[in-house]
PDB file of C-alpha atoms and ligand atoms in Angstrom:
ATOM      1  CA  UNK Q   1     -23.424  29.058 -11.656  1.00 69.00           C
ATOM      2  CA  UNK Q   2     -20.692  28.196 -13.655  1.00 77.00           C
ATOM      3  CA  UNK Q   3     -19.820  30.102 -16.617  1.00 88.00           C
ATOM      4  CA  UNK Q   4     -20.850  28.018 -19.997  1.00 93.00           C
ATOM      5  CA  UNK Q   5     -17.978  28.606 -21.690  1.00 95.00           C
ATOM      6  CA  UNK Q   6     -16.072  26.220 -18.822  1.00 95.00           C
ATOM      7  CA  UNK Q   7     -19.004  24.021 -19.331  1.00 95.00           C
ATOM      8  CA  UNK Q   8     -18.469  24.122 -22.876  1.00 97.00           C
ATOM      9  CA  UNK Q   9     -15.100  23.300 -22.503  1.00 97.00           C
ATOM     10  CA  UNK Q  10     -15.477  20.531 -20.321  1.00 97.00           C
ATOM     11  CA  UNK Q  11     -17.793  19.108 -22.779  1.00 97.00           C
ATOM     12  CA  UNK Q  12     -15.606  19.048 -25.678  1.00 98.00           C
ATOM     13  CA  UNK Q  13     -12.748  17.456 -22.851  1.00 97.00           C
ATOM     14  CA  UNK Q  14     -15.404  14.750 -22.522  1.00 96.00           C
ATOM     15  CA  UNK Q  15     -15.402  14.173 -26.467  1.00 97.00           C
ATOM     16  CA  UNK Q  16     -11.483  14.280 -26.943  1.00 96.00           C
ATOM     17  CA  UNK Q  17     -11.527  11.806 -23.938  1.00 95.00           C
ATOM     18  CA  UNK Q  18     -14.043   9.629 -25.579  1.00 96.00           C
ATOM     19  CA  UNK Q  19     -12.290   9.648 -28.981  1.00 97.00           C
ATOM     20  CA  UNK Q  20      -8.792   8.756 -27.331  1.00 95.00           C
ATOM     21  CA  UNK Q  21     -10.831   5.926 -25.495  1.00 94.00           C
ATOM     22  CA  UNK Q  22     -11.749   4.560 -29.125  1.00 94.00           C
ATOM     23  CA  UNK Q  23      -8.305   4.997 -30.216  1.00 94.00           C
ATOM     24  CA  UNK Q  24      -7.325   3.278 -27.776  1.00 93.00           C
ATOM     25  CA  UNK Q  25      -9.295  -0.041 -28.116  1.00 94.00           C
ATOM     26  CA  UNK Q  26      -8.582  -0.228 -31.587  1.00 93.00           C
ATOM     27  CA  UNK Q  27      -7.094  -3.789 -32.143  1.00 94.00           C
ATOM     28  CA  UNK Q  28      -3.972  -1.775 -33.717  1.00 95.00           C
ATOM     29  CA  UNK Q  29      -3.249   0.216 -31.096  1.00 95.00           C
ATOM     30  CA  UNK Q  30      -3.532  -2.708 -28.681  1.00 95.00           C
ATOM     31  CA  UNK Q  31      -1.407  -5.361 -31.152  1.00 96.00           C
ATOM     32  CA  UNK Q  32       1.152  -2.821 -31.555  1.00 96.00           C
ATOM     33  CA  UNK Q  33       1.626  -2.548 -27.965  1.00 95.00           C
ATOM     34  CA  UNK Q  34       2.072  -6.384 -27.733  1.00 97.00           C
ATOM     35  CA  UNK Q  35       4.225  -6.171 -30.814  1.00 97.00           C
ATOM     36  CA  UNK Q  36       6.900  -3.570 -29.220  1.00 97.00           C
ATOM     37  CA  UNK Q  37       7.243  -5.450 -25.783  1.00 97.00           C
ATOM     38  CA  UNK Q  38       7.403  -9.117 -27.869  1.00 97.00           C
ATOM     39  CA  UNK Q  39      10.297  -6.999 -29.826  1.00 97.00           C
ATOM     40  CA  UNK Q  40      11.572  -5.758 -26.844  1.00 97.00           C
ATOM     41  CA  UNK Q  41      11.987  -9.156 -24.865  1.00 97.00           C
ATOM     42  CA  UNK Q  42      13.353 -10.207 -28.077  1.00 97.00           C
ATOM     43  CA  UNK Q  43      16.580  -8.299 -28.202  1.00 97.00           C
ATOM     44  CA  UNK Q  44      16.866  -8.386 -24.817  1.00 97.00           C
ATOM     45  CA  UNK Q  45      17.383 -12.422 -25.480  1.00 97.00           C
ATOM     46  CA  UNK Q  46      19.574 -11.735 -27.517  1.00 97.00           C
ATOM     47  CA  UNK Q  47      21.502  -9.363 -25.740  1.00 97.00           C
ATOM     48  CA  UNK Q  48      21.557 -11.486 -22.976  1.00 97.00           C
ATOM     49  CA  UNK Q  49      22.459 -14.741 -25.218  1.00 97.00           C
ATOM     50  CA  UNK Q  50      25.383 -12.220 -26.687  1.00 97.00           C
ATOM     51  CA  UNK Q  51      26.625 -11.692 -23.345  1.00 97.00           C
ATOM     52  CA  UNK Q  52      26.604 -15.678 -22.158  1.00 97.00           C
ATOM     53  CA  UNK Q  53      28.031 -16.751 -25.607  1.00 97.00           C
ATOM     54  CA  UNK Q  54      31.278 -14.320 -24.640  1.00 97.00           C
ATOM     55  CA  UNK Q  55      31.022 -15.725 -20.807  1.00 97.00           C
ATOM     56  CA  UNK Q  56      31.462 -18.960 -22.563  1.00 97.00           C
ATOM     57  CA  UNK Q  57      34.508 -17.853 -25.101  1.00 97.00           C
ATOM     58  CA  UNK Q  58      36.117 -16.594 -22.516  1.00 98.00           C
ATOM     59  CA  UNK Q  59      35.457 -20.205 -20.169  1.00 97.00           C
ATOM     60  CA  UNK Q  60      36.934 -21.940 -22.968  1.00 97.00           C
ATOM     61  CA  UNK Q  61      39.830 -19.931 -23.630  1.00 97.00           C
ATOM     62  CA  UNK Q  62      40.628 -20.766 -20.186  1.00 97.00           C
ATOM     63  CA  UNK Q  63      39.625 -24.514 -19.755  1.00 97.00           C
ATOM     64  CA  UNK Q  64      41.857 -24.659 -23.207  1.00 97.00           C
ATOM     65  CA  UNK Q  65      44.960 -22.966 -21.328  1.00 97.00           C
ATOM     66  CA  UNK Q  66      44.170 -25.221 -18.228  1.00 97.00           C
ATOM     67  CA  UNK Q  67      44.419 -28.101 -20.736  1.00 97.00           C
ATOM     68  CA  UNK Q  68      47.968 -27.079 -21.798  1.00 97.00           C
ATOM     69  CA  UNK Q  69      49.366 -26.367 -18.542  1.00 97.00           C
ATOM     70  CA  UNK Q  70      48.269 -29.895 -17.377  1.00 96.00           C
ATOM     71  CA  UNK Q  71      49.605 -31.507 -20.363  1.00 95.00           C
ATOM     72  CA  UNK Q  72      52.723 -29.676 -20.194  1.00 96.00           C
ATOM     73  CA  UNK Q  73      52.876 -31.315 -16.557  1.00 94.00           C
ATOM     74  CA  UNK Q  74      52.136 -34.875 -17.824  1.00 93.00           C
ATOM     75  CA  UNK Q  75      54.523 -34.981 -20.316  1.00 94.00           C
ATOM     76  CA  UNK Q  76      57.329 -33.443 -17.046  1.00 92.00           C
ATOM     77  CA  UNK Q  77      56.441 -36.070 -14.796  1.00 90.00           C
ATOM     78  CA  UNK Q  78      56.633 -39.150 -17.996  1.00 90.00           C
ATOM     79  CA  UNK Q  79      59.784 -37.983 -18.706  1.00 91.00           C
ATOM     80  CA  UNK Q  80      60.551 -38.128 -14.743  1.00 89.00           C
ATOM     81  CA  UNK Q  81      59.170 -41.362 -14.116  1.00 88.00           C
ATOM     82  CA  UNK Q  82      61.604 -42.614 -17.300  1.00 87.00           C
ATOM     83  CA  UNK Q  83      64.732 -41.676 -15.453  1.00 88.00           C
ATOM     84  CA  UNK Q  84      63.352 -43.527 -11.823  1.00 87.00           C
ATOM     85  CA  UNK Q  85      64.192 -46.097 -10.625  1.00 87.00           C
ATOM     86  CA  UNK Q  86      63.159 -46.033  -6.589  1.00 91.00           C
ATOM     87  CA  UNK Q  87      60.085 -47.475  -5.850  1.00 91.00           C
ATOM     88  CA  UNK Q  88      58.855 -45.025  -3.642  1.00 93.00           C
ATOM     89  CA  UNK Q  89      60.159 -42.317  -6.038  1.00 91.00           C
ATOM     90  CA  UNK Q  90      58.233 -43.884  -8.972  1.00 91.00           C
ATOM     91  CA  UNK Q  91      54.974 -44.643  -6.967  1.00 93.00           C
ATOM     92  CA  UNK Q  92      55.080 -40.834  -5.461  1.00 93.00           C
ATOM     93  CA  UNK Q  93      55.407 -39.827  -9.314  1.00 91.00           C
ATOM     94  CA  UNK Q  94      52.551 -42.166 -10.621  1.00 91.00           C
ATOM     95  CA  UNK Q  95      50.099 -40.905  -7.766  1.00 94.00           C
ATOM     96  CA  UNK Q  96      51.484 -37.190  -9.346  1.00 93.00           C
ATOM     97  CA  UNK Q  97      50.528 -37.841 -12.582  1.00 93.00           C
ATOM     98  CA  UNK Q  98      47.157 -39.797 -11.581  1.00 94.00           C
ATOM     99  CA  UNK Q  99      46.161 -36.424  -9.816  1.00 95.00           C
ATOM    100  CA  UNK Q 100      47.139 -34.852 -13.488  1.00 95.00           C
ATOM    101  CA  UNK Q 101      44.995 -37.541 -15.464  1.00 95.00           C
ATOM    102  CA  UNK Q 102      41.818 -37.094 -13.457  1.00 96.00           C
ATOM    103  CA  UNK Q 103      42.639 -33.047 -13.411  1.00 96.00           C
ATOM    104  CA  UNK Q 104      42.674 -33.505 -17.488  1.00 96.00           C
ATOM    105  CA  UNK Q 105      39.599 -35.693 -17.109  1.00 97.00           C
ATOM    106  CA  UNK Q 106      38.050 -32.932 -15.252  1.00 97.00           C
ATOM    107  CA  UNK Q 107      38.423 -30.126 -17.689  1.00 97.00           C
ATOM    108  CA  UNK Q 108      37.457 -32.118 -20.458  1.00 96.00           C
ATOM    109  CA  UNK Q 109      33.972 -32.747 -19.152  1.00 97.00           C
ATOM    110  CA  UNK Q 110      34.295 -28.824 -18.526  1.00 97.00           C
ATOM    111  CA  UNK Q 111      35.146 -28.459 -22.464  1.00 97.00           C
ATOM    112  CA  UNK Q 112      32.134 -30.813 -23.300  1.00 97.00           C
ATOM    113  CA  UNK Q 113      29.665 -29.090 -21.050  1.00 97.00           C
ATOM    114  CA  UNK Q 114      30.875 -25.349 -22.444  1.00 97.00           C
ATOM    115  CA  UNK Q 115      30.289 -26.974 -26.070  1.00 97.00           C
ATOM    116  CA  UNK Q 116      26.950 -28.363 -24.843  1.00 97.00           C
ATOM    117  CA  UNK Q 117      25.839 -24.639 -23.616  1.00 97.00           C
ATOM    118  CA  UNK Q 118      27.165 -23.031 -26.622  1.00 97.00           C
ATOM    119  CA  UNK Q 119      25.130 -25.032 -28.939  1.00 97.00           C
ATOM    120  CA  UNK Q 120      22.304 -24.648 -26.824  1.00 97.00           C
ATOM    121  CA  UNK Q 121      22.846 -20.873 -27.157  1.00 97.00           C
ATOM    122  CA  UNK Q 122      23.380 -20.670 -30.897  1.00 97.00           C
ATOM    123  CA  UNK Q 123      20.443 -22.498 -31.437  1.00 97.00           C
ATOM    124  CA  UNK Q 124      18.289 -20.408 -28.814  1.00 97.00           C
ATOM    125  CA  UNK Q 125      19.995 -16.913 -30.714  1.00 96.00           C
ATOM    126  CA  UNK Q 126      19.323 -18.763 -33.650  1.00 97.00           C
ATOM    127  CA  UNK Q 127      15.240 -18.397 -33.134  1.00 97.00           C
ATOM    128  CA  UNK Q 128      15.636 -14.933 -31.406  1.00 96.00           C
ATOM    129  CA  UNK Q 129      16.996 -13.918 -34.582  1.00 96.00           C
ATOM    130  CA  UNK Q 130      14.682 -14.869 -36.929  1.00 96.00           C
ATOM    131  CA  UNK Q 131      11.993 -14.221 -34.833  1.00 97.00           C
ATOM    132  CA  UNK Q 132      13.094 -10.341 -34.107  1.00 97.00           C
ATOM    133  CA  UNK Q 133      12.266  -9.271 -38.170  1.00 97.00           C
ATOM    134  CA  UNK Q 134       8.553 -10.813 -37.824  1.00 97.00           C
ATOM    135  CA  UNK Q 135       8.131  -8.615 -34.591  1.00 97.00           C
ATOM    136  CA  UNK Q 136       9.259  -5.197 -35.615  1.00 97.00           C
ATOM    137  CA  UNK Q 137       7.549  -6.256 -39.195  1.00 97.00           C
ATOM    138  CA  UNK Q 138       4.280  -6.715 -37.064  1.00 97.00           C
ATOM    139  CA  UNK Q 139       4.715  -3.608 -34.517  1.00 97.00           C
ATOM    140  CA  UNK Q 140       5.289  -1.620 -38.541  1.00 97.00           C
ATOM    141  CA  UNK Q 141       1.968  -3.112 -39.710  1.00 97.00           C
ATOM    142  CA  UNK Q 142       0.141  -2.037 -36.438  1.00 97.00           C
ATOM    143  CA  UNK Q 143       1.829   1.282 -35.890  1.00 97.00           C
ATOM    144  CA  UNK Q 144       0.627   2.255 -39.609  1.00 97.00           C
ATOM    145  CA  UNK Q 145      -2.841   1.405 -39.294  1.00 96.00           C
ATOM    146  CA  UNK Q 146      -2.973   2.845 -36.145  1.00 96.00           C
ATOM    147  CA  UNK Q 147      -1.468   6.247 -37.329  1.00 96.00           C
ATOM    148  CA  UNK Q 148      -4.178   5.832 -40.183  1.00 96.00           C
ATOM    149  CA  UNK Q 149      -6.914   5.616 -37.575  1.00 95.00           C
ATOM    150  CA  UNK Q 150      -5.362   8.239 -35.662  1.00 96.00           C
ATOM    151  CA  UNK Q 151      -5.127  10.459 -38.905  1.00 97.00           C
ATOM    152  CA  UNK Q 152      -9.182  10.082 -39.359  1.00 96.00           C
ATOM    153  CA  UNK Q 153      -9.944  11.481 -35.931  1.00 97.00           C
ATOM    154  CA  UNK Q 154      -7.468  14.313 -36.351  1.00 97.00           C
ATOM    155  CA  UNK Q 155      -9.299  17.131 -38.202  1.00 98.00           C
ATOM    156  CA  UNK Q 156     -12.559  16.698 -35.335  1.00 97.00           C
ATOM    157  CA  UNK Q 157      -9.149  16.832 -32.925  1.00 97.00           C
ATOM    158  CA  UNK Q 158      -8.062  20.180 -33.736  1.00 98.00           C
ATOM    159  CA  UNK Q 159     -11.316  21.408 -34.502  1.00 98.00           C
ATOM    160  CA  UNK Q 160     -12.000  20.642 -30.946  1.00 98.00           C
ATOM    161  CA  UNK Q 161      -8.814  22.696 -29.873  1.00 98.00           C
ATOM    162  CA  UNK Q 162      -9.297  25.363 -31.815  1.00 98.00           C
ATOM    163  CA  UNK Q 163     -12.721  25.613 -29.983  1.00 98.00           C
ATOM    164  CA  UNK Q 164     -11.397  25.259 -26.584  1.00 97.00           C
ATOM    165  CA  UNK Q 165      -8.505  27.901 -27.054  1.00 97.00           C
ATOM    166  CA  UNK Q 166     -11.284  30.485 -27.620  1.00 97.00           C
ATOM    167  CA  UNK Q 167     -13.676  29.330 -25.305  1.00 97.00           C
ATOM    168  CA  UNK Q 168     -10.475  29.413 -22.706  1.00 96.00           C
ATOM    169  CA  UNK Q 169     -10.154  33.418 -23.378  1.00 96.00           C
ATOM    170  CA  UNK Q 170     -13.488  33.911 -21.371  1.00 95.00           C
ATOM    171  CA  UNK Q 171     -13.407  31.337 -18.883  1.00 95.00           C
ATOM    172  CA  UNK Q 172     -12.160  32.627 -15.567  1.00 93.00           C
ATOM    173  CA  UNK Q 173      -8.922  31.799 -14.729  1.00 94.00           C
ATOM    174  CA  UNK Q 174      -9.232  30.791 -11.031  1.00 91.00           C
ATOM    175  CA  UNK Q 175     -12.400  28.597 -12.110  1.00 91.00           C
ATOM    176  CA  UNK Q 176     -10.258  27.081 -15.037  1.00 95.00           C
ATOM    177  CA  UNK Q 177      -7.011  26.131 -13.060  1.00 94.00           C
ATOM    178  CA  UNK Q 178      -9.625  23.897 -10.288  1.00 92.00           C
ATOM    179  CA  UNK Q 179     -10.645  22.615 -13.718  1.00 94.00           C
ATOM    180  CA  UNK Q 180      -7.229  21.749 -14.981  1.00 95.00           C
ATOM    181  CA  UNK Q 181      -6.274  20.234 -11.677  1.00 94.00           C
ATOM    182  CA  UNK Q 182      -9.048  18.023 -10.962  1.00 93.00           C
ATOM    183  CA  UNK Q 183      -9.323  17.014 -14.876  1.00 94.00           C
ATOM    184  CA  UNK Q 184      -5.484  16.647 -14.589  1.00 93.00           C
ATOM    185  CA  UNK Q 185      -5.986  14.085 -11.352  1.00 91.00           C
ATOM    186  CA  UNK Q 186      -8.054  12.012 -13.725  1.00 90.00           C
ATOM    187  CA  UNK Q 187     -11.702  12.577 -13.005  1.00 92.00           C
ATOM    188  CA  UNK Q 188     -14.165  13.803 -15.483  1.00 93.00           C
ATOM    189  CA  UNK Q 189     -16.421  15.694 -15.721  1.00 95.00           C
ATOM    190  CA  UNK Q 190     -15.022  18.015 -13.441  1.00 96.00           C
ATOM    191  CA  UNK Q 191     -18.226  20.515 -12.605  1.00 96.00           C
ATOM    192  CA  UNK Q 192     -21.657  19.077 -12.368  1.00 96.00           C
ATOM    193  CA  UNK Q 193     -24.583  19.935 -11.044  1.00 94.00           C
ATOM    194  CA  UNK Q 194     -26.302  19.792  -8.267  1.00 95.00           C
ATOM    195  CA  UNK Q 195     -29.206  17.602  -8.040  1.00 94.00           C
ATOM    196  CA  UNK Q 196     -32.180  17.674  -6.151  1.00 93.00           C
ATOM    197  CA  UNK Q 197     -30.407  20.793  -3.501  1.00 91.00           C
ATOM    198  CA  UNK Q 198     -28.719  17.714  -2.051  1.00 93.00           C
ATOM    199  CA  UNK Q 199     -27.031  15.314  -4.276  1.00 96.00           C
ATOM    200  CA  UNK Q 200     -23.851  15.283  -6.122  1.00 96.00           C
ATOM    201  CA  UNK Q 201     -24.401  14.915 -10.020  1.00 95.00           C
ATOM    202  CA  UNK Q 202     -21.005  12.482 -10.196  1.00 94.00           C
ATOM    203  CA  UNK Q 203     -20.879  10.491  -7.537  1.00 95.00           C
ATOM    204  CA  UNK Q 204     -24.459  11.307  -6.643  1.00 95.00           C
ATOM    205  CA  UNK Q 205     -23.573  11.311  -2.741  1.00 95.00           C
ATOM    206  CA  UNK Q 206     -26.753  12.599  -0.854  1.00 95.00           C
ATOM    207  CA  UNK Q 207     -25.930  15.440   1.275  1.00 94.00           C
ATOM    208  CA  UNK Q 208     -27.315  17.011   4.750  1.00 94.00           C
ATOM    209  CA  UNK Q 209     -28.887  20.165   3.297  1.00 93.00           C
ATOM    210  CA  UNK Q 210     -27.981  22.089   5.989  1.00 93.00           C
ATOM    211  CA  UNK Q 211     -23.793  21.403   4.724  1.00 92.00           C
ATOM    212  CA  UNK Q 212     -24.946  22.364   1.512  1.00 93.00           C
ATOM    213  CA  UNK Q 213     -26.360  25.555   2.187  1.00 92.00           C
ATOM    214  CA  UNK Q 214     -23.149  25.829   4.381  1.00 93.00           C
ATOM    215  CA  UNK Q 215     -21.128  25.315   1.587  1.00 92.00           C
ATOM    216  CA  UNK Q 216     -22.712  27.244  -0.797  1.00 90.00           C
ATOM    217  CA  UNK Q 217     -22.861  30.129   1.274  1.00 89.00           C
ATOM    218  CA  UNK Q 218     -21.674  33.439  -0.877  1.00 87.00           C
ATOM    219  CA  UNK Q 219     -19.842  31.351  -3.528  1.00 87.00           C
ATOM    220  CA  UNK Q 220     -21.318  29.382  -6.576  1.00 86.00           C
ATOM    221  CA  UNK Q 221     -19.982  26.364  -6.307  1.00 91.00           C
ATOM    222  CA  UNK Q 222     -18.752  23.512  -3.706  1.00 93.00           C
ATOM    223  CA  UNK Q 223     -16.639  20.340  -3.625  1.00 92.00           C
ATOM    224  CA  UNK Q 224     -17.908  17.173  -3.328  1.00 94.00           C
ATOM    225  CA  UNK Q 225     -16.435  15.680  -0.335  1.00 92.00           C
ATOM    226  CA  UNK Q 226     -16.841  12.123  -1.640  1.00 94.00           C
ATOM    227  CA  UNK Q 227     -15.710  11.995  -5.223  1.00 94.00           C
ATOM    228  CA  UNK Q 228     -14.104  15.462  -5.532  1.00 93.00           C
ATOM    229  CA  UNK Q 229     -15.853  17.168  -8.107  1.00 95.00           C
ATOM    230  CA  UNK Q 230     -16.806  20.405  -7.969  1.00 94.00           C
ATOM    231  CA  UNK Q 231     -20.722  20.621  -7.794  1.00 95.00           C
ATOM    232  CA  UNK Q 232     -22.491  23.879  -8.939  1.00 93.00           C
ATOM    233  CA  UNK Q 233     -25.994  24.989  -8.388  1.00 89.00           C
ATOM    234  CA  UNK Q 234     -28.143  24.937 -11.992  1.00 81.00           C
ATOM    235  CA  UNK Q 235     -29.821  28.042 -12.669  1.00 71.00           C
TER     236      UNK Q 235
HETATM  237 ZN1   ZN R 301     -19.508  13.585  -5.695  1.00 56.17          ZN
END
């Protein structure tokens, strides 16, 4: 048999679990949840729209300097092509300063398309932005009510606590730490009964009698070899 005071226990486990169950499906606790990742997501846009707007600075910056350099170039091979007067000479400098024009052509559709993104970006950071204040406003809202409903349960909380700490002074302390570790691995209840000399109360796995009695031999209690629990003989 196992003492009452761990079955005691495990009963008032059973009501804290139940009451953070509630908690738990309240539409606050639920919308707040969807509020933080929605706020979440949302500055990591704009972090990420931060980082591509200075990607795009710095493309600029350099498409400008490319700019100067080949109109730097240009205005070389005009003057050049001013003092020629070969043929050859002057058509190898036009072909030069062709390659030039296209090159400017070139980065100028790179200037255009840079702009292009950069609008597109301002406009997307634009949203983030005003769409970031209505998300941690909302994830506020929900955390409060939430902390209300939380708040309600509280006194029953402690008062189930309190109740446990004492009931913990009598339990025996090899009985409580299979408790703790099988409550800990997420099953619940931990110790039931055995029903009928051969069934699990949990799972309620029917057993060979013979392994029971096997099991059960000089100790009060056995483990269910199917769900875990740990089954005790009622008295
Ligand atoms: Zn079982």
């Amino acid at each position: 048999m196992i003492q009452e005071e761990m079955l005691q226990y495990q009963q008032l486990d059973g009501e804290l679990n139940r009451i953070e169950r509630e908690l738990r499906k309240n539409e606050s606790f639920v919308k707040r949840r969807q509020y933080k990742a929605a706020s979440q997501e949302c500055e990591e846009t704009i972090n990420r729209l931060d980082a591509r707007a200075l990607e795009l600075k710095n493309q600029l910056a350099q498409a400008q300097q490319t700019v100067q350099n080949i109109t730097e170039i240009i205005e070389d091979h005009s003057r050049e092509i001013g003092s020629l007067e070969d043929e050859d000479e002057l058509n190898y400098m036009n072909k030069k300063l062709n390659e030039q024009l296209a090159e400017l052509n070139n980065v100028e559709k790179e200037i255009k398309r840079i702009l292009r993104d950069g609008e597109d970006i301002s406009k997307a950071f634009d949203e983030a932005s005003a769409k970031l204040p209505r998300l941690v406003a909302g994830f506020r809202k929900c955390d409060e009510e939430f902390n209300k409903a939380a708040a309600e349960v509280k006194p029953r909380v402690n008062e189930i606590r309190t109740r446990q700490a004492e009931l913990k002074k009598s339990i025996d302390e090899n009985i409580f730490n299979i408790y703790k570790k099988v409550a800990d691995g997420g099953l619940y209840p931990v110790f039931v009964p055995l029903e009928d000399g051969t069934r699990c109360g949990g799972c309620r796995m029917e057993m060979p009698k013979a392994q029971v009695d096997a099991q059960f031999a000089g100790k009060t209690y056995m483990r269910c070899e199917h769900c875990g629990r740990i089954i005790f003989k009622k008295e």
